[in-house]
PDB file of C-alpha atoms and ligand atoms in Angstrom:
ATOM      1  CA  MET S   1       0.113   0.125   0.003  1.00  0.00           C
ATOM      2  CA  THR S   2       1.079   3.358  -0.787  1.00  0.00           C
ATOM      3  CA  VAL S   3       1.992   5.667   2.255  1.00  0.00           C
ATOM      4  CA  VAL S   4       0.115   8.632   2.010  1.00  0.00           C
ATOM      5  CA  THR S   5       0.674  11.522   4.729  1.00  0.00           C
ATOM      6  CA  ARG S   6      -0.439  15.154   5.265  1.00  0.00           C
ATOM      7  CA  PHE S   7       0.060  18.538   6.770  1.00  0.00           C
ATOM      8  CA  ALA S   8      -3.139  20.130   7.636  1.00  0.00           C
ATOM      9  CA  PRO S   9      -2.704  23.702   9.010  1.00  0.00           C
ATOM     10  CA  SER S  10      -5.757  26.089   9.953  1.00  0.00           C
ATOM     11  CA  PRO S  11      -4.979  29.272   8.088  1.00  0.00           C
ATOM     12  CA  THR S  12      -5.894  31.267  11.428  1.00  0.00           C
ATOM     13  CA  GLY S  13      -2.510  32.703  12.414  1.00  0.00           C
ATOM     14  CA  ARG S  14       0.824  32.104  11.352  1.00  0.00           C
ATOM     15  CA  LEU S  15       3.199  29.153  11.364  1.00  0.00           C
ATOM     16  CA  HIS S  16       6.081  28.548  14.030  1.00  0.00           C
ATOM     17  CA  LEU S  17       8.484  26.275  14.429  1.00  0.00           C
ATOM     18  CA  GLY S  18       6.189  23.694  15.852  1.00  0.00           C
ATOM     19  CA  HIS S  19       4.375  23.821  12.718  1.00  0.00           C
ATOM     20  CA  ALA S  20       7.387  23.568  10.601  1.00  0.00           C
ATOM     21  CA  TRP S  21       8.247  20.566  12.612  1.00  0.00           C
ATOM     22  CA  SER S  22       5.060  18.650  12.246  1.00  0.00           C
ATOM     23  CA  ALA S  23       5.122  19.122   8.751  1.00  0.00           C
ATOM     24  CA  ILE S  24       8.837  18.082   8.191  1.00  0.00           C
ATOM     25  CA  LEU S  25       7.932  14.889  10.324  1.00  0.00           C
ATOM     26  CA  SER S  26       4.874  14.075   8.103  1.00  0.00           C
ATOM     27  CA  HIS S  27       6.957  14.911   4.862  1.00  0.00           C
ATOM     28  CA  ASP S  28       9.756  12.968   5.751  1.00  0.00           C
ATOM     29  CA  PHE S  29       7.804  10.311   6.888  1.00  0.00           C
ATOM     30  CA  ALA S  30       6.176   9.901   3.475  1.00  0.00           C
ATOM     31  CA  ARG S  31       9.678  10.750   1.228  1.00  0.00           C
ATOM     32  CA  ALA S  32      11.289   7.651   3.508  1.00  0.00           C
ATOM     33  CA  ARG S  33       9.079   5.223   2.330  1.00  0.00           C
ATOM     34  CA  GLY S  34       8.524   6.568  -1.672  1.00  0.00           C
ATOM     35  CA  GLY S  35       5.123   7.908  -0.734  1.00  0.00           C
ATOM     36  CA  ARG S  36       3.180  11.168  -1.125  1.00  0.00           C
ATOM     37  CA  PHE S  37       2.976  13.721   0.993  1.00  0.00           C
ATOM     38  CA  LEU S  38      -0.330  16.277   0.908  1.00  0.00           C
ATOM     39  CA  LEU S  39      -0.923  19.572   1.879  1.00  0.00           C
ATOM     40  CA  ARG S  40      -4.338  20.059   3.229  1.00  0.00           C
ATOM     41  CA  ILE S  41      -6.163  23.597   4.636  1.00  0.00           C
ATOM     42  CA  GLU S  42      -8.533  23.449   7.176  1.00  0.00           C
ATOM     43  CA  ASP S  43     -10.530  26.567   6.688  1.00  0.00           C
ATOM     44  CA  ILE S  44     -13.937  25.553   7.811  1.00  0.00           C
ATOM     45  CA  ASP S  45     -13.654  28.285  10.641  1.00  0.00           C
ATOM     46  CA  GLY S  46     -14.619  31.131   8.013  1.00  0.00           C
ATOM     47  CA  THR S  47     -14.542  33.987  10.976  1.00  0.00           C
ATOM     48  CA  ARG S  48     -10.919  33.158  11.931  1.00  0.00           C
ATOM     49  CA  SER S  49      -9.035  31.509   8.630  1.00  0.00           C
ATOM     50  CA  ARG S  50      -7.783  34.261   6.416  1.00  0.00           C
ATOM     51  CA  ALA S  51      -6.436  34.093   3.079  1.00  0.00           C
ATOM     52  CA  GLU S  52      -3.387  35.778   3.754  1.00  0.00           C
ATOM     53  CA  HIS S  53      -2.387  32.909   6.122  1.00  0.00           C
ATOM     54  CA  VAL S  54      -3.015  30.619   3.329  1.00  0.00           C
ATOM     55  CA  ALA S  55      -0.508  32.298   1.304  1.00  0.00           C
ATOM     56  CA  THR S  56       2.043  32.766   4.252  1.00  0.00           C
ATOM     57  CA  ILE S  57       1.929  28.966   4.864  1.00  0.00           C
ATOM     58  CA  VAL S  58       2.708  27.884   1.092  1.00  0.00           C
ATOM     59  CA  GLU S  59       5.501  30.086   1.298  1.00  0.00           C
ATOM     60  CA  ASP S  60       6.882  28.773   4.536  1.00  0.00           C
ATOM     61  CA  LEU S  61       6.636  25.205   3.679  1.00  0.00           C
ATOM     62  CA  ARG S  62       8.466  25.900   0.456  1.00  0.00           C
ATOM     63  CA  TRP S  63      11.004  28.022   2.004  1.00  0.00           C
ATOM     64  CA  LEU S  64      11.720  24.608   4.419  1.00  0.00           C
ATOM     65  CA  GLY S  65      12.271  22.977   1.027  1.00  0.00           C
ATOM     66  CA  LEU S  66       9.150  20.836   1.382  1.00  0.00           C
ATOM     67  CA  SER S  67       7.129  19.844  -1.532  1.00  0.00           C
ATOM     68  CA  TRP S  68       3.616  18.319  -1.867  1.00  0.00           C
ATOM     69  CA  ASP S  69       2.283  15.821  -4.302  1.00  0.00           C
ATOM     70  CA  ALA S  70      -1.165  17.074  -5.236  1.00  0.00           C
ATOM     71  CA  ASP S  71      -3.110  20.308  -5.383  1.00  0.00           C
ATOM     72  CA  VAL S  72      -3.646  21.572  -2.241  1.00  0.00           C
ATOM     73  CA  VAL S  73      -7.374  20.812  -0.731  1.00  0.00           C
ATOM     74  CA  PHE S  74      -9.550  23.558   0.739  1.00  0.00           C
ATOM     75  CA  GLN S  75     -11.778  22.522   3.433  1.00  0.00           C
ATOM     76  CA  SER S  76     -14.044  25.312   2.461  1.00  0.00           C
ATOM     77  CA  ALA S  77     -14.650  23.550  -0.828  1.00  0.00           C
ATOM     78  CA  ARG S  78     -15.728  20.374   0.822  1.00  0.00           C
ATOM     79  CA  LEU S  79     -18.376  21.486   2.827  1.00  0.00           C
ATOM     80  CA  ALA S  80     -21.194  19.188   1.103  1.00  0.00           C
ATOM     81  CA  ARG S  81     -19.147  16.342   2.147  1.00  0.00           C
ATOM     82  CA  TYR S  82     -19.381  17.012   5.387  1.00  0.00           C
ATOM     83  CA  ALA S  83     -22.711  17.913   5.164  1.00  0.00           C
ATOM     84  CA  ALA S  84     -23.351  14.604   3.660  1.00  0.00           C
ATOM     85  CA  ALA S  85     -21.398  12.582   6.739  1.00  0.00           C
ATOM     86  CA  LEU S  86     -23.553  14.651   8.935  1.00  0.00           C
ATOM     87  CA  ALA S  87     -26.790  13.613   7.496  1.00  0.00           C
ATOM     88  CA  ARG S  88     -25.938   9.906   7.934  1.00  0.00           C
ATOM     89  CA  LEU S  89     -25.062  10.310  11.559  1.00  0.00           C
ATOM     90  CA  ARG S  90     -28.516  12.239  11.881  1.00  0.00           C
ATOM     91  CA  ALA S  91     -30.225   9.036  10.231  1.00  0.00           C
ATOM     92  CA  MET S  92     -28.774   6.811  12.539  1.00  0.00           C
ATOM     93  CA  GLY S  93     -30.428   9.079  15.219  1.00  0.00           C
ATOM     94  CA  LEU S  94     -26.951   9.743  16.637  1.00  0.00           C
ATOM     95  CA  LEU S  95     -26.915  13.701  16.595  1.00  0.00           C
ATOM     96  CA  TYR S  96     -28.657  16.130  18.282  1.00  0.00           C
ATOM     97  CA  ARG S  97     -29.093  19.772  18.270  1.00  0.00           C
ATOM     98  CA  CYS S  98     -27.554  22.047  21.221  1.00  0.00           C
ATOM     99  CA  TYR S  99     -28.830  25.358  22.014  1.00  0.00           C
ATOM    100  CA  CYS S 100     -26.361  26.307  24.543  1.00  0.00           C
ATOM    101  CA  THR S 101     -24.485  29.614  24.367  1.00  0.00           C
ATOM    102  CA  ARG S 102     -20.567  29.710  25.094  1.00  0.00           C
ATOM    103  CA  ALA S 103     -21.037  31.167  28.551  1.00  0.00           C
ATOM    104  CA  GLU S 104     -23.775  28.361  29.447  1.00  0.00           C
ATOM    105  CA  ILE S 105     -21.006  25.802  28.258  1.00  0.00           C
ATOM    106  CA  ALA S 106     -18.351  27.356  30.070  1.00  0.00           C
ATOM    107  CA  GLU S 107     -20.429  27.140  33.130  1.00  0.00           C
ATOM    108  CA  ALA S 108     -21.475  23.814  32.446  1.00  0.00           C
ATOM    109  CA  MET S 109     -17.593  22.503  32.154  1.00  0.00           C
ATOM    110  CA  SER S 110     -15.976  24.391  34.658  1.00  0.00           C
ATOM    111  CA  ALA S 111     -15.286  21.331  36.642  1.00  0.00           C
ATOM    112  CA  PRO S 112     -13.612  20.770  39.829  1.00  0.00           C
ATOM    113  CA  HIS S 113      -9.806  20.629  38.843  1.00  0.00           C
ATOM    114  CA  GLY S 114      -8.388  17.709  37.881  1.00  0.00           C
ATOM    115  CA  ALA S 115     -11.429  16.472  36.302  1.00  0.00           C
ATOM    116  CA  VAL S 116     -11.636  16.093  32.519  1.00  0.00           C
ATOM    117  CA  ALA S 117     -14.670  18.363  31.750  1.00  0.00           C
ATOM    118  CA  VAL S 118     -16.954  17.205  28.913  1.00  0.00           C
ATOM    119  CA  TYR S 119     -20.252  19.084  28.009  1.00  0.00           C
ATOM    120  CA  PRO S 120     -22.835  17.199  30.463  1.00  0.00           C
ATOM    121  CA  GLY S 121     -25.662  16.650  27.894  1.00  0.00           C
ATOM    122  CA  THR S 122     -27.720  19.599  28.776  1.00  0.00           C
ATOM    123  CA  CYS S 123     -29.316  19.611  25.559  1.00  0.00           C
ATOM    124  CA  ARG S 124     -29.731  15.902  24.954  1.00  0.00           C
ATOM    125  CA  GLY S 125     -33.465  15.506  24.657  1.00  0.00           C
ATOM    126  CA  ALA S 126     -34.341  18.801  24.549  1.00  0.00           C
ATOM    127  CA  PRO S 127     -37.476  20.103  22.595  1.00  0.00           C
ATOM    128  CA  GLU S 128     -36.533  21.683  19.300  1.00  0.00           C
ATOM    129  CA  ARG S 129     -36.417  25.754  19.286  1.00  0.00           C
ATOM    130  CA  ASP S 130     -35.996  28.324  17.223  1.00  0.00           C
ATOM    131  CA  ALA S 131     -32.525  29.440  17.905  1.00  0.00           C
ATOM    132  CA  PRO S 132     -29.216  29.044  16.676  1.00  0.00           C
ATOM    133  CA  PHE S 133     -27.743  25.493  17.258  1.00  0.00           C
ATOM    134  CA  CYS S 134     -24.782  23.080  16.853  1.00  0.00           C
ATOM    135  CA  TRP S 135     -25.032  19.572  16.237  1.00  0.00           C
ATOM    136  CA  ARG S 136     -23.547  17.326  19.167  1.00  0.00           C
ATOM    137  CA  ILE S 137     -23.271  13.570  18.952  1.00  0.00           C
ATOM    138  CA  ASP S 138     -24.708  11.464  21.617  1.00  0.00           C
ATOM    139  CA  MET S 139     -21.664   9.777  22.657  1.00  0.00           C
ATOM    140  CA  ALA S 140     -23.022   6.896  24.590  1.00  0.00           C
ATOM    141  CA  ALA S 141     -25.576   5.893  22.254  1.00  0.00           C
ATOM    142  CA  ALA S 142     -22.775   5.958  19.469  1.00  0.00           C
ATOM    143  CA  VAL S 143     -20.340   3.737  21.540  1.00  0.00           C
ATOM    144  CA  GLU S 144     -22.851   1.459  22.094  1.00  0.00           C
ATOM    145  CA  ARG S 145     -23.817   1.086  18.337  1.00  0.00           C
ATOM    146  CA  ALA S 146     -19.887   1.112  17.035  1.00  0.00           C
ATOM    147  CA  GLY S 147     -18.688  -1.603  19.618  1.00  0.00           C
ATOM    148  CA  ALA S 148     -15.216  -1.938  20.968  1.00  0.00           C
ATOM    149  CA  LEU S 149     -12.595  -0.299  18.654  1.00  0.00           C
ATOM    150  CA  ASP S 150      -9.089   0.234  18.628  1.00  0.00           C
ATOM    151  CA  TRP S 151      -6.096   1.820  16.592  1.00  0.00           C
ATOM    152  CA  THR S 152      -2.424   2.130  16.360  1.00  0.00           C
ATOM    153  CA  ASP S 153       0.100   4.936  17.795  1.00  0.00           C
ATOM    154  CA  HIS S 154       3.542   4.135  16.938  1.00  0.00           C
ATOM    155  CA  GLY S 155       2.153   0.771  15.957  1.00  0.00           C
ATOM    156  CA  ARG S 156       1.262   0.103  19.617  1.00  0.00           C
ATOM    157  CA  PRO S 157      -2.700  -0.870  19.908  1.00  0.00           C
ATOM    158  CA  ILE S 158      -4.444   1.825  21.364  1.00  0.00           C
ATOM    159  CA  VAL S 159      -8.032   0.727  22.984  1.00  0.00           C
ATOM    160  CA  ALA S 160     -10.264   3.592  21.868  1.00  0.00           C
ATOM    161  CA  ASP S 161     -12.210   5.726  24.119  1.00  0.00           C
ATOM    162  CA  PRO S 162     -14.178   8.040  22.813  1.00  0.00           C
ATOM    163  CA  ALA S 163     -16.780   8.272  25.678  1.00  0.00           C
ATOM    164  CA  ALA S 164     -13.928  10.341  27.607  1.00  0.00           C
ATOM    165  CA  GLN S 165     -14.619  13.296  25.212  1.00  0.00           C
ATOM    166  CA  GLY S 166     -18.283  13.293  25.633  1.00  0.00           C
ATOM    167  CA  ASP S 167     -21.149  14.353  23.440  1.00  0.00           C
ATOM    168  CA  VAL S 168     -18.624  16.516  20.911  1.00  0.00           C
ATOM    169  CA  VAL S 169     -19.450  18.981  18.726  1.00  0.00           C
ATOM    170  CA  LEU S 170     -19.855  17.904  14.924  1.00  0.00           C
ATOM    171  CA  ALA S 171     -21.242  20.744  13.304  1.00  0.00           C
ATOM    172  CA  ARG S 172     -20.786  24.292  14.489  1.00  0.00           C
ATOM    173  CA  LYS S 173     -23.367  26.941  14.874  1.00  0.00           C
ATOM    174  CA  ASP S 174     -21.269  29.018  12.138  1.00  0.00           C
ATOM    175  CA  ALA S 175     -20.264  26.084  10.234  1.00  0.00           C
ATOM    176  CA  PRO S 176     -21.465  22.773   8.718  1.00  0.00           C
ATOM    177  CA  ALA S 177     -18.646  20.925  10.135  1.00  0.00           C
ATOM    178  CA  SER S 178     -16.427  20.718  13.092  1.00  0.00           C
ATOM    179  CA  TYR S 179     -12.892  19.784  13.236  1.00  0.00           C
ATOM    180  CA  HIS S 180     -13.535  16.162  14.010  1.00  0.00           C
ATOM    181  CA  LEU S 181     -15.903  15.819  11.165  1.00  0.00           C
ATOM    182  CA  ALA S 182     -13.911  17.682   8.427  1.00  0.00           C
ATOM    183  CA  VAL S 183     -10.749  15.811   9.435  1.00  0.00           C
ATOM    184  CA  THR S 184     -12.178  12.394   9.487  1.00  0.00           C
ATOM    185  CA  VAL S 185     -14.373  12.569   6.045  1.00  0.00           C
ATOM    186  CA  ASP S 186     -10.805  14.095   4.377  1.00  0.00           C
ATOM    187  CA  ASP S 187      -8.304  11.700   5.787  1.00  0.00           C
ATOM    188  CA  ALA S 188     -10.328   8.930   4.426  1.00  0.00           C
ATOM    189  CA  ALA S 189     -11.173  10.978   1.085  1.00  0.00           C
ATOM    190  CA  GLN S 190      -7.422  11.411   0.492  1.00  0.00           C
ATOM    191  CA  GLY S 191      -6.371   8.029   1.013  1.00  0.00           C
ATOM    192  CA  VAL S 192      -4.213   9.092   3.851  1.00  0.00           C
ATOM    193  CA  SER S 193      -2.700   6.031   5.333  1.00  0.00           C
ATOM    194  CA  ASP S 194      -0.355   7.575   8.088  1.00  0.00           C
ATOM    195  CA  VAL S 195      -1.580  10.229  10.453  1.00  0.00           C
ATOM    196  CA  VAL S 196       1.633  12.081  11.538  1.00  0.00           C
ATOM    197  CA  ARG S 197       0.594  15.112  13.902  1.00  0.00           C
ATOM    198  CA  GLY S 198       1.118  16.889  17.483  1.00  0.00           C
ATOM    199  CA  VAL S 199       0.434  14.657  20.651  1.00  0.00           C
ATOM    200  CA  ASP S 200      -2.160  17.480  21.335  1.00  0.00           C
ATOM    201  CA  LEU S 201      -4.458  15.722  19.219  1.00  0.00           C
ATOM    202  CA  PHE S 202      -4.150  12.453  20.811  1.00  0.00           C
ATOM    203  CA  ALA S 203      -7.272  12.704  22.438  1.00  0.00           C
ATOM    204  CA  ALA S 204      -9.093  13.615  19.443  1.00  0.00           C
ATOM    205  CA  THR S 205      -7.968  10.610  17.228  1.00  0.00           C
ATOM    206  CA  HIS S 206     -10.338   8.580  20.171  1.00  0.00           C
ATOM    207  CA  VAL S 207     -13.312  10.323  18.325  1.00  0.00           C
ATOM    208  CA  HIS S 208     -11.745  10.325  14.965  1.00  0.00           C
ATOM    209  CA  ARG S 209     -11.679   6.248  15.296  1.00  0.00           C
ATOM    210  CA  LEU S 210     -15.295   6.610  16.624  1.00  0.00           C
ATOM    211  CA  LEU S 211     -16.429   8.402  13.344  1.00  0.00           C
ATOM    212  CA  GLN S 212     -14.470   6.063  10.992  1.00  0.00           C
ATOM    213  CA  ALA S 213     -16.440   3.289  12.386  1.00  0.00           C
ATOM    214  CA  LEU S 214     -19.601   4.758  12.339  1.00  0.00           C
ATOM    215  CA  LEU S 215     -19.102   6.293   8.645  1.00  0.00           C
ATOM    216  CA  ASP S 216     -17.800   2.849   7.182  1.00  0.00           C
ATOM    217  CA  LEU S 217     -14.382   4.681   6.607  1.00  0.00           C
ATOM    218  CA  PRO S 218     -10.762   3.048   7.172  1.00  0.00           C
ATOM    219  CA  THR S 219      -8.220   3.678   9.782  1.00  0.00           C
ATOM    220  CA  PRO S 220      -5.227   5.246   9.114  1.00  0.00           C
ATOM    221  CA  ALA S 221      -2.108   4.333  11.336  1.00  0.00           C
ATOM    222  CA  TYR S 222      -1.360   7.266  13.581  1.00  0.00           C
ATOM    223  CA  HIS S 223       2.179   8.602  14.918  1.00  0.00           C
ATOM    224  CA  HIS S 224       1.679  11.531  17.317  1.00  0.00           C
ATOM    225  CA  HIS S 225       4.673  13.276  18.154  1.00  0.00           C
ATOM    226  CA  PRO S 226       5.867  15.364  20.708  1.00  0.00           C
ATOM    227  CA  LEU S 227       5.257  18.992  20.877  1.00  0.00           C
ATOM    228  CA  LEU S 228       8.105  21.226  20.322  1.00  0.00           C
ATOM    229  CA  ALA S 229       8.990  23.544  23.477  1.00  0.00           C
ATOM    230  CA  GLY S 230      10.467  26.851  23.964  1.00  0.00           C
ATOM    231  CA  ALA S 231      13.644  27.369  26.066  1.00  0.00           C
ATOM    232  CA  ASP S 232      11.318  27.643  28.972  1.00  0.00           C
ATOM    233  CA  GLY S 233      10.255  24.359  28.623  1.00  0.00           C
ATOM    234  CA  GLU S 234       6.866  25.467  27.650  1.00  0.00           C
ATOM    235  CA  ARG S 235       4.894  24.005  24.469  1.00  0.00           C
ATOM    236  CA  LEU S 236       5.317  26.332  21.643  1.00  0.00           C
ATOM    237  CA  ALA S 237       1.683  28.000  20.603  1.00  0.00           C
ATOM    238  CA  LYS S 238       0.890  31.194  18.769  1.00  0.00           C
ATOM    239  CA  ARG S 239      -0.185  33.019  21.928  1.00  0.00           C
ATOM    240  CA  HIS S 240       3.754  32.030  23.623  1.00  0.00           C
ATOM    241  CA  GLY S 241       5.144  34.414  21.151  1.00  0.00           C
ATOM    242  CA  ALA S 242       6.976  32.022  19.030  1.00  0.00           C
ATOM    243  CA  PRO S 243       8.514  33.485  16.438  1.00  0.00           C
ATOM    244  CA  ALA S 244       6.662  33.076  13.029  1.00  0.00           C
ATOM    245  CA  LEU S 245       8.359  31.137  10.420  1.00  0.00           C
ATOM    246  CA  ALA S 246       7.318  34.269   8.006  1.00  0.00           C
ATOM    247  CA  ALA S 247       9.281  36.750  10.197  1.00  0.00           C
ATOM    248  CA  MET S 248      12.429  34.528  10.107  1.00  0.00           C
ATOM    249  CA  ARG S 249      12.208  34.230   6.516  1.00  0.00           C
ATOM    250  CA  ALA S 250      11.860  37.737   6.342  1.00  0.00           C
ATOM    251  CA  ALA S 251      14.886  38.378   8.366  1.00  0.00           C
ATOM    252  CA  GLY S 252      16.805  36.512   5.999  1.00  0.00           C
ATOM    253  CA  GLU S 253      17.022  32.944   7.700  1.00  0.00           C
ATOM    254  CA  ASP S 254      17.929  30.101   5.664  1.00  0.00           C
ATOM    255  CA  GLY S 255      14.738  27.665   5.595  1.00  0.00           C
ATOM    256  CA  ALA S 256      17.016  24.579   4.404  1.00  0.00           C
ATOM    257  CA  ALA S 257      19.177  25.320   7.381  1.00  0.00           C
ATOM    258  CA  VAL S 258      16.378  25.577   9.888  1.00  0.00           C
ATOM    259  CA  ALA S 259      14.981  22.467   8.485  1.00  0.00           C
ATOM    260  CA  ALA S 260      18.236  20.702   8.561  1.00  0.00           C
ATOM    261  CA  ARG S 261      18.021  21.876  12.438  1.00  0.00           C
ATOM    262  CA  LEU S 262      14.809  20.636  13.198  1.00  0.00           C
ATOM    263  CA  ARG S 263      15.842  17.229  11.573  1.00  0.00           C
ATOM    264  CA  ALA S 264      18.880  16.830  13.554  1.00  0.00           C
ATOM    265  CA  GLY S 265      16.970  17.750  16.837  1.00  0.00           C
ATOM    266  CA  VAL S 266      19.486  20.587  17.627  1.00  0.00           C
ATOM    267  CA  GLY S 267      17.484  23.012  20.180  1.00  0.00           C
ATOM    268  CA  VAL S 268      14.444  21.005  19.675  1.00  0.00           C
ATOM    269  CA  PRO S 269      13.576  20.379  23.558  1.00  0.00           C
ATOM    270  CA  THR S 270       9.875  18.956  23.390  1.00  0.00           C
ATOM    271  CA  SER S 271       7.111  18.651  26.037  1.00  0.00           C
ATOM    272  CA  GLY S 272       4.573  16.067  26.089  1.00  0.00           C
ATOM    273  CA  PRO S 273       5.043  12.037  25.639  1.00  0.00           C
TER     274      PRO S 273
HETATM  275  N1  LIG U   1      -5.839  21.438  11.447  1.00  0.00           N
HETATM  276  C1  LIG U   1      -5.307  20.866  12.544  1.00  0.00           C
HETATM  277  C2  LIG U   1      -4.494  22.147  13.644  1.00  0.00           C
HETATM  278  O1  LIG U   1      -4.006  23.085  12.899  1.00  0.00           O
HETATM  279  C3  LIG U   1      -4.468  19.744  12.470  1.00  0.00           C
HETATM  280  C4  LIG U   1      -5.530  18.729  12.148  1.00  0.00           C
HETATM  281  C5  LIG U   1      -4.694  17.470  12.114  1.00  0.00           C
HETATM  282  O2  LIG U   1      -3.453  17.558  11.926  1.00  0.00           O
HETATM  283  O3  LIG U   1      -5.314  16.560  12.115  1.00  0.00           O
HETATM  284  O4  LIG U   1      -4.197  22.292  14.772  1.00  0.00           O
END
């Protein structure tokens, strides 16, 4: 089977070294196996996605010396696919409308520290009303329908535990899909055999595995990697003030040299498992 990997950034901000490392790992995984590497722009969030970020992402990746093997796929052009998947899940009776506001959800989810906060199912079984809503999955019903599931991470079997994520959102109030639904549909549609991504998405994979089972989609092999951390040991994030690749590029840094340093693990302290 041909190895197919992908890098799937959301164009809601500029990429930093953590993204570069993730893209390189995914790219090199495919290249080392004679496989294909794809670029997918996850721009279903119409309010936060920006065209100028897309252009910058493409330039950043080229600057790093990465190449991809097919036209870039934009999730914003694929909303009908997500709507079809959503309709299938609705027809199974596994979704419900949630009318909760952000404030109501924040209050309901302010669990005592230590506990994993999940949506408590306030709107499950609530009567329909004329108000904006998102679609949530009835997780207990979905898990019962799908039965026991597992997936592999770095070749090790992992028992899927989607129930721990609660009744996640599958279509947002302002978009016909959520990250979980779009990523599951697209990884299958693009024939992705191996998902190489940060360990911050490990929990999400339990949900993706469940959706694959419900939608009769294949399950890729997963390879979650540790996250790059700053000098202070904190993981790099946009809000952490990590230098944007675009700024490094503008300052005249050599992208190939940056990529080589990341590959060699020079100055790449990592956090997480
Ligand atoms: N779009 C997601 C992000 O930028 C990543 C999706 C994925 O790799 O599954 O965090």
